Short mmCIF file of C-alpha atoms in Angstrom, two decimals:
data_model
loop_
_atom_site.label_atom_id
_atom_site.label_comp_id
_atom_site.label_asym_id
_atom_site.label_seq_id
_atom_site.Cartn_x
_atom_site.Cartn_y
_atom_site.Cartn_z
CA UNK A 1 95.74 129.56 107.14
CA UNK A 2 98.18 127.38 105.12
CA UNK A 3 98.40 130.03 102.96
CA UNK A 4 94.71 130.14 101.76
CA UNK A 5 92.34 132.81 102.71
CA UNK A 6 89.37 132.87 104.19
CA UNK A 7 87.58 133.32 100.35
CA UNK A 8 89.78 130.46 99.02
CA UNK A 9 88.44 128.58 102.09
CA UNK A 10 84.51 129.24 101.18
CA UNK A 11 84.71 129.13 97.76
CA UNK A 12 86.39 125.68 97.68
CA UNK A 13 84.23 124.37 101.34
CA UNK A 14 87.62 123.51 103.18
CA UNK A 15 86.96 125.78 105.62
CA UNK A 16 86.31 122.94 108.43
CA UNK A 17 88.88 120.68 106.99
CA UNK A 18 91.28 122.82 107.64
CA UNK A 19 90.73 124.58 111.00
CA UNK A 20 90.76 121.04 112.00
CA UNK A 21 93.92 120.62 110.84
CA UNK A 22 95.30 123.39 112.56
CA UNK A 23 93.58 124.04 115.29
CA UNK A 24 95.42 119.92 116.45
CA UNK A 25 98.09 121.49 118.82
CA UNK A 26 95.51 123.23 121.05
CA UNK A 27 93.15 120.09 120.94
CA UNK A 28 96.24 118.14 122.01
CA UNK A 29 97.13 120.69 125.20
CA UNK A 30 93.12 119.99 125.79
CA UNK A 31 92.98 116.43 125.42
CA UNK A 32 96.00 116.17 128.02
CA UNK A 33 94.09 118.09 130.33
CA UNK A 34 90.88 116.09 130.19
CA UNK A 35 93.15 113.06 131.03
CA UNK A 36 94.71 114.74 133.88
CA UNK A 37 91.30 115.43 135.41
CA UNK A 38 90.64 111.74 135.17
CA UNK A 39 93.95 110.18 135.13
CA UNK A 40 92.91 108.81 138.59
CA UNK A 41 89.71 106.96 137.27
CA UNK A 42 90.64 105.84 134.58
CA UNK A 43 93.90 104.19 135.85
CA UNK A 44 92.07 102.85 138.92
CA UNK A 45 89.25 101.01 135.98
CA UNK A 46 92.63 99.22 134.49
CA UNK A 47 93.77 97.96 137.16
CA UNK A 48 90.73 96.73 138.79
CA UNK A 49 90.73 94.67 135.51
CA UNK A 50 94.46 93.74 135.59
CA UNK A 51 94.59 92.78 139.43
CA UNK A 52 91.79 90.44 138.67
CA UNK A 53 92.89 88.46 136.13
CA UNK A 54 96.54 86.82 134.99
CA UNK A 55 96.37 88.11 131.54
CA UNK A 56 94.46 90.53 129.87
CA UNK A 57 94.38 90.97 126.33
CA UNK A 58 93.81 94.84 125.06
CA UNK A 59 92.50 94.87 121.72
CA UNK A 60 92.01 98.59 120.04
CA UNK A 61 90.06 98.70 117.06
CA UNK A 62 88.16 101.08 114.84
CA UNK A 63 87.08 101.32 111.44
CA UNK A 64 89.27 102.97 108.43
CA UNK A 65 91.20 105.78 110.41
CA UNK A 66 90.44 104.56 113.84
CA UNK A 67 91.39 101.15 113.00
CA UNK A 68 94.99 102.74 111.88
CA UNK A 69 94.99 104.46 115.35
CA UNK A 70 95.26 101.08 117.07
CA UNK A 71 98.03 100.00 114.31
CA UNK A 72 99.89 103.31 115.01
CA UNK A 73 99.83 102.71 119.28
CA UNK A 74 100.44 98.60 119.42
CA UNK A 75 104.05 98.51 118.57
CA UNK A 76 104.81 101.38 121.26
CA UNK A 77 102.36 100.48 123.75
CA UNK A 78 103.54 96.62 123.84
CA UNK A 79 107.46 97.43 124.09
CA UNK A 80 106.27 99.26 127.55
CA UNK A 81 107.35 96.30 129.56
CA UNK A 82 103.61 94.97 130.11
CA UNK A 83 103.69 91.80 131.21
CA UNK A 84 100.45 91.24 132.18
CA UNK A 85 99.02 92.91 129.17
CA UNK A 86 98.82 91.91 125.50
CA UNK A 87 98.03 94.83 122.86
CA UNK A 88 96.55 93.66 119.30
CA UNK A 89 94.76 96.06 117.00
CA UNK A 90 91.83 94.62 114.80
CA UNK A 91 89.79 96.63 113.18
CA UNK A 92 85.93 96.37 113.72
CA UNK A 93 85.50 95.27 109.97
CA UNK A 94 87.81 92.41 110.51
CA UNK A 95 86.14 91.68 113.75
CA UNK A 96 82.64 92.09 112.96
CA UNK A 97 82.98 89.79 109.35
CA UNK A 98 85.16 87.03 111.06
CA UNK A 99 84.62 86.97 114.91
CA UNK A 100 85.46 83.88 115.65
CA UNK A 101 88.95 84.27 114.42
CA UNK A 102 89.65 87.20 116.68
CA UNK A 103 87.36 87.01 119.63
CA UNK A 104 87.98 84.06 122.32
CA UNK A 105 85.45 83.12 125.26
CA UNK A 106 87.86 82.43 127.88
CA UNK A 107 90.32 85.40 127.45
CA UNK A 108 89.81 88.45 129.84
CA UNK A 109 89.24 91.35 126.97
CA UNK A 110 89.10 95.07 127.04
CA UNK A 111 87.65 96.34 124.21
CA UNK A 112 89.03 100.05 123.03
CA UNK A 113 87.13 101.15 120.52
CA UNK A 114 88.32 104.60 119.08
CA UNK A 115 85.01 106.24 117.17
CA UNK A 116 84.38 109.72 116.34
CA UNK A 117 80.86 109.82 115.35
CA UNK A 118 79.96 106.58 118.31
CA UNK A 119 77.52 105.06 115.35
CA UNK A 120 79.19 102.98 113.18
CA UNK A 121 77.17 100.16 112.29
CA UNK A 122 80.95 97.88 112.73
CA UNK A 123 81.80 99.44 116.04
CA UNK A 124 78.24 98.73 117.76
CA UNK A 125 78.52 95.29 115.99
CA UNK A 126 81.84 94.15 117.47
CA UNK A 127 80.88 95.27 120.99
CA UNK A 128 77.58 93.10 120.95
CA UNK A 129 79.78 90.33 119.13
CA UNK A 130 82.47 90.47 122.08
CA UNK A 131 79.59 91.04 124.73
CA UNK A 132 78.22 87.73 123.38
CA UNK A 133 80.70 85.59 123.51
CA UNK A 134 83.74 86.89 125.96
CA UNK A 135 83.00 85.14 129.84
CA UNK A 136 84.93 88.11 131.37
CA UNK A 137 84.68 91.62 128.43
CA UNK A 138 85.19 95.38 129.57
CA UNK A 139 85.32 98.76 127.07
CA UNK A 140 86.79 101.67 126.96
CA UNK A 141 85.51 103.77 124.30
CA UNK A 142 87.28 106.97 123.48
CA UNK A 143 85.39 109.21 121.44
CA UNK A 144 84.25 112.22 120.47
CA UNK A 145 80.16 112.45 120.49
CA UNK A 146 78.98 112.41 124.12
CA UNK A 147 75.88 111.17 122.08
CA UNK A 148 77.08 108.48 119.96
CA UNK A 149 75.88 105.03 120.93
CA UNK A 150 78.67 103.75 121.99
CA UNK A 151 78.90 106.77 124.89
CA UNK A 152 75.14 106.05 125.31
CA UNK A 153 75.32 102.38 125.85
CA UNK A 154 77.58 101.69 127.97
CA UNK A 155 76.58 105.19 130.42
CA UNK A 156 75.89 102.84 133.55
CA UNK A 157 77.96 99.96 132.83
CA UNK A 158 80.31 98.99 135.40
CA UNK A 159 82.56 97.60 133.00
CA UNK A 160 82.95 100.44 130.76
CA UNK A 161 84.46 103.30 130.52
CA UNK A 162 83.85 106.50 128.12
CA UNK A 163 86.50 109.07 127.26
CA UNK A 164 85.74 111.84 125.78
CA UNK A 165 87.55 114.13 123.46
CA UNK A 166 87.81 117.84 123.41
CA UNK A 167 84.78 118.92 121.62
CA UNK A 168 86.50 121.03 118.92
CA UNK A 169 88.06 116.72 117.58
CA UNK A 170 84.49 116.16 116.69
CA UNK A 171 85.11 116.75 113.18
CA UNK A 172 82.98 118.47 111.19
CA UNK A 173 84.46 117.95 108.30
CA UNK A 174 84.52 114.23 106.00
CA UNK A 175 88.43 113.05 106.70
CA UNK A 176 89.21 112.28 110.55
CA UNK A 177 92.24 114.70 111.57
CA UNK A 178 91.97 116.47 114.88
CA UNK A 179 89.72 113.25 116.02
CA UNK A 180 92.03 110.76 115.12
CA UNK A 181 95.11 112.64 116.65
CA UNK A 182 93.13 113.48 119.78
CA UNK A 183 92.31 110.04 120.28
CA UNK A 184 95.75 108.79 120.00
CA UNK A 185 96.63 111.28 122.75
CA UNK A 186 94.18 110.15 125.09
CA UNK A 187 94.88 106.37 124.57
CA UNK A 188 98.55 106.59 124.85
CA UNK A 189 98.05 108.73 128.16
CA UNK A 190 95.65 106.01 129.45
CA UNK A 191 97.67 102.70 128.64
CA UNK A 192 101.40 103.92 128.68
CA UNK A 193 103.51 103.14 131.43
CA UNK A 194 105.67 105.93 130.82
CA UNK A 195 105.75 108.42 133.51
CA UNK A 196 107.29 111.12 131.95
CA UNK A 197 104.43 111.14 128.69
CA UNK A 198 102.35 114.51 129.70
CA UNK A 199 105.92 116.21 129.56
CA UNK A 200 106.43 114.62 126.58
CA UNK A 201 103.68 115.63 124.96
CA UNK A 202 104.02 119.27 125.90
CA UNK A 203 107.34 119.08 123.86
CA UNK A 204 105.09 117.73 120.67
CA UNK A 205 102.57 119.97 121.21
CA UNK A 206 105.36 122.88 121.42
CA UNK A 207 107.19 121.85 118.33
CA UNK A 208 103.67 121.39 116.50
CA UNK A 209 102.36 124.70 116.81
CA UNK A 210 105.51 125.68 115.10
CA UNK A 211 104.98 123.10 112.15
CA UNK A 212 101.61 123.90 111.56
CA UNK A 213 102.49 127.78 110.70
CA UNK A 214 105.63 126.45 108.53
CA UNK A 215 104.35 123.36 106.85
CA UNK A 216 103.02 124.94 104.18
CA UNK A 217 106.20 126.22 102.73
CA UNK A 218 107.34 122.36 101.64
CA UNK A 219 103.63 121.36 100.71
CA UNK A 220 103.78 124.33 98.12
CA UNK A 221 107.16 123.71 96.83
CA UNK A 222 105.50 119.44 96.61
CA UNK A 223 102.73 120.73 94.95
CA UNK A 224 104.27 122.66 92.07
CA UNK A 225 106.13 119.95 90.75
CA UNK A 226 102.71 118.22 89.97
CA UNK A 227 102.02 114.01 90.88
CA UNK A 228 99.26 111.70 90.04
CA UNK A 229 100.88 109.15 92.49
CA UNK A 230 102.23 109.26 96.19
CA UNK A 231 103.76 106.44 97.77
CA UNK A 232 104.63 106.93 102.09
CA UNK A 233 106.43 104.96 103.43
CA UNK A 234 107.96 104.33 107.04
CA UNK A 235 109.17 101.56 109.74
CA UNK A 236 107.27 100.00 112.21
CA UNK A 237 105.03 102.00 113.55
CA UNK A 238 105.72 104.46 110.83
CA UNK A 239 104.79 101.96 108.32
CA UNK A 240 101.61 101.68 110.14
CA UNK A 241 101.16 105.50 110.44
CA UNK A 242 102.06 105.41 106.51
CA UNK A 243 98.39 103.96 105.59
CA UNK A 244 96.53 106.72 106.86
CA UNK A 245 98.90 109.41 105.63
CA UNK A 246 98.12 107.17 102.12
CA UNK A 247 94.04 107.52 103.12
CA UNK A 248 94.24 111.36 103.60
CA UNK A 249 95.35 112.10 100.11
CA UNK A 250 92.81 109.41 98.39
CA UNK A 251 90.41 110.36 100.45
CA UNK A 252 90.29 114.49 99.98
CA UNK A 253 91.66 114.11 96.38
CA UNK A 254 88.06 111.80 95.69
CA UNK A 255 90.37 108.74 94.03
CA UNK A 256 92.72 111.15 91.67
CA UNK A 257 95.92 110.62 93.03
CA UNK A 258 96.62 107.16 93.40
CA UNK A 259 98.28 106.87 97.24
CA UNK A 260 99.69 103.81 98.83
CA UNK A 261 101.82 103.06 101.77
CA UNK A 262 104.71 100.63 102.86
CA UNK A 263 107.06 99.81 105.13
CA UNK A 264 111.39 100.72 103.74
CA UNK A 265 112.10 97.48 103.03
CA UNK A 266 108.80 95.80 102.17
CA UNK A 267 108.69 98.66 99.40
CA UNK A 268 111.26 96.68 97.00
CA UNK A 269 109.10 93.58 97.02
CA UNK A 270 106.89 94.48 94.27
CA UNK A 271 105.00 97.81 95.27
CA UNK A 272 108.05 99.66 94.18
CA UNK A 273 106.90 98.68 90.08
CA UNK A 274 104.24 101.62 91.10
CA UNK A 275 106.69 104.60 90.90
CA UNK A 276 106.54 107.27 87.74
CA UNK A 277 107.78 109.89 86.70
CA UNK A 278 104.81 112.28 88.22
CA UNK A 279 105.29 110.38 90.90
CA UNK A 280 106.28 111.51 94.67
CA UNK A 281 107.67 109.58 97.73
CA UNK A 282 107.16 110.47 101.21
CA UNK A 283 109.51 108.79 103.72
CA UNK A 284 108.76 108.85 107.67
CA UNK A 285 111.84 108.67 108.96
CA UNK A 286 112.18 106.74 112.41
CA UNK A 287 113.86 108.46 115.22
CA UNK A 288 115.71 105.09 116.74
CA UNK A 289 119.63 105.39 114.98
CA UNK A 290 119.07 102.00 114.20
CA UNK A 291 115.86 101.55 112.46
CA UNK A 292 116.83 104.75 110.47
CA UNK A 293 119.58 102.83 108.83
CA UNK A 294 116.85 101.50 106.79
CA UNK A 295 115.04 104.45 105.88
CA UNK A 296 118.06 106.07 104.68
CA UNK A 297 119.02 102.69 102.74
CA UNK A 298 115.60 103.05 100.42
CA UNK A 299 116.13 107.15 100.01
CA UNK A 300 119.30 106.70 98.96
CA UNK A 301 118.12 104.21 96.43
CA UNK A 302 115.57 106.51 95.26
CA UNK A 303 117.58 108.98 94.46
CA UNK A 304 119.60 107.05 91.95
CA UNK A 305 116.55 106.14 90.45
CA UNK A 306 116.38 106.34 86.65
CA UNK A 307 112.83 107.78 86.31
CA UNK A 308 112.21 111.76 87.87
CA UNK A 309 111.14 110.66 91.37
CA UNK A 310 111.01 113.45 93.84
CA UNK A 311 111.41 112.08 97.42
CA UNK A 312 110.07 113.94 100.58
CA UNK A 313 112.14 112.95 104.04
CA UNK A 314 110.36 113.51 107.53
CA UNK A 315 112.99 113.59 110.06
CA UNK A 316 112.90 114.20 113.97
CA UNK A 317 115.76 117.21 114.07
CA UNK A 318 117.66 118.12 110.97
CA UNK A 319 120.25 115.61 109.11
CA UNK A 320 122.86 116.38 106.41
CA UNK A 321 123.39 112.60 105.12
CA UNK A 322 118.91 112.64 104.53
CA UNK A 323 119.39 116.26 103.28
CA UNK A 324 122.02 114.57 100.47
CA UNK A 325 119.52 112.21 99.10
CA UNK A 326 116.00 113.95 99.59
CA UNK A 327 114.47 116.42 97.22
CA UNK A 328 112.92 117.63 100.36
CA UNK A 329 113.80 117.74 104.13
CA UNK A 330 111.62 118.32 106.63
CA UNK A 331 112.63 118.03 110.36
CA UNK A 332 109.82 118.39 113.10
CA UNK A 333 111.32 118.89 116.63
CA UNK A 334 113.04 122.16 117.03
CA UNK A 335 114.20 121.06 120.89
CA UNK A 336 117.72 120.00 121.85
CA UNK A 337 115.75 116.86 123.26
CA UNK A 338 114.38 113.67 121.28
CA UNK A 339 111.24 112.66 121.67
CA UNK A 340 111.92 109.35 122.23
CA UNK A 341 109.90 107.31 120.37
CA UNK A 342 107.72 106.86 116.90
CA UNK A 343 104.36 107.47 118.07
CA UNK A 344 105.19 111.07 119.22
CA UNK A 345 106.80 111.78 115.76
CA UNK A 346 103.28 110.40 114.41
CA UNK A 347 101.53 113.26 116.25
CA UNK A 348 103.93 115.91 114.06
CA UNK A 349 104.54 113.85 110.22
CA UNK A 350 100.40 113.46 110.09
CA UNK A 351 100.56 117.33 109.81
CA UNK A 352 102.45 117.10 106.61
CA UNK A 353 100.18 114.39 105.43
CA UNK A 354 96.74 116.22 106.07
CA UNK A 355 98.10 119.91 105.04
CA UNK A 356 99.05 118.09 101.49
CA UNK A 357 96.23 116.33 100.69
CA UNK A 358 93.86 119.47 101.83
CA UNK A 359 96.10 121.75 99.31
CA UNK A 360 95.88 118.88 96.82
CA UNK A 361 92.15 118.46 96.78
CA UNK A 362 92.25 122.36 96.55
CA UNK A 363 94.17 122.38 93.25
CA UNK A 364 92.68 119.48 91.94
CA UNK A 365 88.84 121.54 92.39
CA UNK A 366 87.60 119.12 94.80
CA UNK A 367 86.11 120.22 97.99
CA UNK A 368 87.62 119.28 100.87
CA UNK A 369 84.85 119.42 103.28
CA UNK A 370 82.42 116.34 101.03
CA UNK A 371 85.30 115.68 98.61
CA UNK A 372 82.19 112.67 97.49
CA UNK A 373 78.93 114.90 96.84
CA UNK A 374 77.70 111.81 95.26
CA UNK A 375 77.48 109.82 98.16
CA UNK A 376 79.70 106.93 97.33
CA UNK A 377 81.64 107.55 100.71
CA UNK A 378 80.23 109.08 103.79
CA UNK A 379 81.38 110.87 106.79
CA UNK A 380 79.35 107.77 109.04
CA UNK A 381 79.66 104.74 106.83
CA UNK A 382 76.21 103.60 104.83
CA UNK A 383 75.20 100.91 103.26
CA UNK A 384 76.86 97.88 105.80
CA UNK A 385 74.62 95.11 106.89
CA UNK A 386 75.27 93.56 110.29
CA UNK A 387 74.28 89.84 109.80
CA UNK A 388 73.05 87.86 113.25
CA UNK A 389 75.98 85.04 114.61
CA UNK A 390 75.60 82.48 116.81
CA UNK A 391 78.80 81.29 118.69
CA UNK A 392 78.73 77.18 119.00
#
């Protein structure tokens, strides 16, 4: 598995990191299943809640990696044509430490809360925060611990709804992979209005069993030329996607590699003064022709870059003008047919991004599994305290 045995895997505990990581295809196909079960039910609960009321604001929100799920799904989700819907995502730490900036009494709410674990001290927070002080609140958690509070909570509320995902996305291991992918799936499948989206997905899921068997091959050839810092970068919701692909490697390298992400053009105001020579760029290249012109634009002025910069491009089908300019190419969808849009691409570049930073943490002697024995991160966040607010 991504070139590691099953000793490699043991001796450096990565062993659930990365069946997680590649087992995501198969989760997918079974996360898209669970939702065609209860595609009925669950489109019936929206739009009880959207026939009732002139505007409903959707807010999806998570902590750390679940947070970036919401950031990831907004953009796409919102550009659906939904009038009657409004998509934000604010994470639960943003909610939870300033609620009145970002929770309103007299706008009809549903609050999506993406959790794997269901305990997070944020997520239960915001929900009691929102149940508090929202006249007309609903939830729809989507998680992946049938025993989590959240799931437990809200069992025979009326105004809630649980989703579960396929019990192989309950992580085992510390970084979120096959749960945050998993949850994705089932969110866009609940709140899309695209018809055609289970076919869709079929297509990713198709083209990603492919990737994860071939993946390594680049991630090797990455890894060899050695880097202390990795910048990813993207557009739109690419840019968005670009934060956790920065979290991954920070996260299972335990702080050693310094990652950060940005969007193609915001990368020139100031973050570019990060770049190195050991340094390594990953651009998530959009599949819309004309968002692309802008991804290309940055590679091509990191190629002509002074300092030894080696650039990694993430592209939908293959491209001779990125191939030009890129140390590395890497195209994702082997079909004759685009995918479409940006968040389908996410479900196949976050491949890259996981199967590098587990290799990294590998070579670097961390393990993968607790990459923070000494407990100064933890699977379930520690440590927060929930202080007690009164709305005026």
């Amino acid at each position: 598995m991504f070139g590691l045995t099953q000793k490699e895997l043991e001796k450096g505990k990565a062993g659930h990191t990365a069946q997680e990581i590649y087992q995501q295809p198969k989760v997918w196909n079974k996360a898209l299943h669970i939702f065609a079960e209860r595609k009925e039910e669950i489109h019936n609960f929206l739009h009880a809640i959207y026939s009732k009321h002139e505007k409903v604001r959707v807010i999806l929100t998570g902590a750390g990696t679940s947070a970036f799920a919401g950031d990831i799904l907004v953009p796409e989700l919102q550009k659906q044509d939904q009038e009657k819907v409004q998509f934000e995502a604010i994470a639960t730490t943003d909610l939870v430490s300033n609620p009145t900036n970002y929770i309103f009494k007299k706008v009809p709410t549903i609050l999506v809360s993406f959790a794997r674990s269901g305990n997070s001290p944020e997520s239960l927070a915001a929900v009691k925060l929102a149940t508090d002080r929202i006249d007309h609140f609903y939830q729809v958690n989507i998680t992946c611990n049938p025993e989590g509070k959240l799931a437990v909570n809200t069992k025979d509320d009326k105004n809630s709804l649980t989703i579960l995902t396929p019990e192989e996305a309950h992580d085992q291991g510390f970084a979120m992979t096959s749960s945050f992918t998993s949850m994705m799936v089932i969110c866009y499948l609940a709140f899309s209005k695209d018809t055609n989206a289970g076919e869709k997905l079929q297509t990713v899921i198709t083209n990603g069993e492919k990737f994860i068997e071939s993946v390594v091959n680049t991630v090797d050839a990455v890894l060899e030329h050695g880097m202390d810092r990795i910048v990813y970068l993207g557009s739109g919701s690419l840019g968005k996607f670009a934060h956790e692909a920065a979290l991954k490697m920070l996260e299972l390298s335990a702080g050693k590699v310094v990652a950060v992400h940005e969007s193609s053009l915001g990368f020139r105001h100031g973050p570019k003064s990060i770049l190195n020579d050991k340094s390594i760029v990953v651009l998530f290249m959009s599949q819309d022709a004309y968002t692309q012109k802008y991804d290309l634009d940055i590679l091509k002025e990191l190629s002509g870059e002074p300092k030894d910069i080696k650039t990694v491009a993430l592209t939908e089908m293959d491209n001779e003008e990125v191939s030009q300019y890129a140390n590395w190419t890497v195209s994702v969808n082997n079909s004759k047919q685009s995918l479409e849009n940006d968040f389908y691409l996410s479900l196949l570049y976050v491949v890259f991004a996981q199967v590098l930073a587990l290799k990294k943490s590998i070579q670097l002697g961390i393990t993968p599994d607790n990459p923070s024995p000494d407990g100064s991160v933890n699977r379930v966040v520690q440590g927060v305290t929930i202080y007690p607010m009164t709305f005026a």
